[in-house]
Amino acid sequence: MLISKKIFGGGVTVPHRKNTAQCETVKMDVPEKVVIPMLQHVGAPCQLVVKKGDIVRVGQVIGISSKYVSAPIHSSVSGTVTNIVQVINSSGMYIDAVEIKADGKQEIHESVKPPVYSNDAELLELIKESGLVGLGGAGFPTHVKLAPQVDKKIDILIVNGAECEPYITADYREIVENSWNIISGINILMDLLKVDNVLIGIEDNKPEAIKVLTDLANTSDKINVVKLKSRYPQGAEKMLIYSLTGRKVPPGKLPLDVGVVVMNVNSVSFVAEYVKTGMPLIKKRVTVDGPAVMNPSNVEVLIGTPLGDVFEFCGGFKTEPYKIIMGGPMMGVAQPSLQNPVLKYTNALLAFDRESGELPKESPCIRCGKCVKACPMNLLPLFLNLNAIHGNIDGLKKYNAMDCIECGSCSYVCPAKRHLVHSIRLGKALLKKESMNKT
């Protein structure tokens, strides 16, 4: 059994602030309306299959795509399609979205029933039809990750329970509340991937989660729970793979290239639940926290629920929110409006007051090298920053901007408060635009 217990290079020590770790998940009421965008994953957007005035039910498909890297989208409520609107996603793109007025009945669509399958190909197709994407925040379509690769031999399944971002406890609560589902999902995926080596990585600041899953894993000689040192970004795929196996994913390559598939604990648990019920991905556990939130909580939310409704359910704001972030404070994306909806990969909503949410003013780089030491990808953030600011495409390529995982470690340690990761994101966007112009 291969268990490395190494620690990756770089990274930073961040305050955990897991204020909601002991907050049992509470189920939010059905909202008056939901707004469900047709792009909630990495890959191609879906095309609408409903129109204004249609009556829909829970679990009904409302968006599909013929593209391979995509996942269908389902209605999270029963009700009436009242409008087709456009919303702006985190990349600044306008995306079609279905606005549905809920009738409160939550009638289930006739297509929702326990699936029947007799082979791996049928199970993989069912996982695609479930609409599952990476629930840890990445949003990559799961059926693509699990598809067999003719030239790749997979020998390890890694289950990611690290949850290294401050504040977020959505994965932790899944482990504590639905541990049997996780083990059940692991068994399904072991059969599908034909692997007999499963490593569950959990940071050492979550002892209860480690104990719960270790007790269950002890019933199998193929599943091992590994206690990881708490260090950000321990939950990033490449860092986690190295910490658990000692294998390094080369630049531009995928976990598959080193024989590994990585799945988030919530994604694994969903697979088990879907196989039992046939209910597609229509809801999500979301950690709601931050200095401006009245009652920090873990909330089960229907996808498409407006952010403002979720905060209201948690008692509203105790002070004027200055910044709303979807995701963690290190990698999350600031939201322009409380009307934006909860998405499939939303794992946290954080509200900050002015004091804690305002970006510090930048000063000139002092060449201290702290950003270089903190970068877990061994990049040179200060040079990426310089080339991104000046739009220097050749420089961005020279310093491998596309290898940046946008973890934010460089910005966190910079004494000059340079907005390093923001500029690198801009640089990566320039490279993508250049690549698209060539095709």
mmCIF file with all atom_site columns, C-alpha atoms in Angstrom, residues 31 34 43 82 86 120 128 139-140 171 202 211 231 242 273 302 314 338 400 409 427 436:
data_model
loop_
_atom_site.group_PDB
_atom_site.id
_atom_site.type_symbol
_atom_site.label_atom_id
_atom_site.label_alt_id
_atom_site.label_comp_id
_atom_site.label_asym_id
_atom_site.label_entity_id
_atom_site.label_seq_id
_atom_site.pdbx_PDB_ins_code
_atom_site.Cartn_x
_atom_site.Cartn_y
_atom_site.Cartn_z
_atom_site.occupancy
_atom_site.B_iso_or_equiv
_atom_site.pdbx_formal_charge
_atom_site.auth_seq_id
_atom_site.auth_comp_id
_atom_site.auth_asym_id
_atom_site.auth_atom_id
_atom_site.pdbx_PDB_model_num
ATOM 1  C CA . PRO A 1 31  ? -37.187 30.001 -2.643  1.00 0.00 ? 31  PRO A CA 1
ATOM 2  C CA . VAL A 1 34  ? -34.548 30.233 -8.930  1.00 0.00 ? 34  VAL A CA 1
ATOM 3  C CA . GLY A 1 43  ? -16.354 23.169 -20.517 1.00 0.00 ? 43  GLY A CA 1
ATOM 4  C CA . THR A 1 82  ? -41.133 32.831 -16.246 1.00 0.00 ? 82  THR A CA 1
ATOM 5  C CA . GLN A 1 86  ? -28.694 36.464 -19.043 1.00 0.00 ? 86  GLN A CA 1
ATOM 6  C CA . ASP A 1 120 ? -19.452 0.225  -16.559 1.00 0.00 ? 120 ASP A CA 1
ATOM 7  C CA . LYS A 1 128 ? -23.108 12.081 -16.937 1.00 0.00 ? 128 LYS A CA 1
ATOM 8  C CA . GLY A 1 139 ? -16.674 22.213 -11.406 1.00 0.00 ? 139 GLY A CA 1
ATOM 9  C CA . PHE A 1 140 ? -15.057 19.746 -13.839 1.00 0.00 ? 140 PHE A CA 1
ATOM 10 C CA . ASP A 1 171 ? -16.808 18.856 3.026   1.00 0.00 ? 171 ASP A CA 1
ATOM 11 C CA . ILE A 1 202 ? -7.837  14.825 5.394   1.00 0.00 ? 202 ILE A CA 1
ATOM 12 C CA . LYS A 1 211 ? -11.767 9.213  13.155  1.00 0.00 ? 211 LYS A CA 1
ATOM 13 C CA . ARG A 1 231 ? -0.940  23.649 4.905   1.00 0.00 ? 231 ARG A CA 1
ATOM 14 C CA . TYR A 1 242 ? 2.260   14.511 -4.163  1.00 0.00 ? 242 TYR A CA 1
ATOM 15 C CA . GLU A 1 273 ? -26.937 8.879  -3.365  1.00 0.00 ? 273 GLU A CA 1
ATOM 16 C CA . LEU A 1 302 ? -31.325 24.422 -4.056  1.00 0.00 ? 302 LEU A CA 1
ATOM 17 C CA . CYS A 1 314 ? -28.862 32.934 7.908   1.00 0.00 ? 314 CYS A CA 1
ATOM 18 C CA . LEU A 1 338 ? -26.863 39.346 -4.328  1.00 0.00 ? 338 LEU A CA 1
ATOM 19 C CA . ASN A 1 400 ? 4.679   29.585 -17.624 1.00 0.00 ? 400 ASN A CA 1
ATOM 20 C CA . SER A 1 409 ? -0.362  32.030 -1.783  1.00 0.00 ? 409 SER A CA 1
ATOM 21 C CA . GLY A 1 427 ? -2.330  37.306 -17.932 1.00 0.00 ? 427 GLY A CA 1
ATOM 22 C CA . MET A 1 436 ? -8.417  31.594 -29.647 1.00 0.00 ? 436 MET A CA 1
#
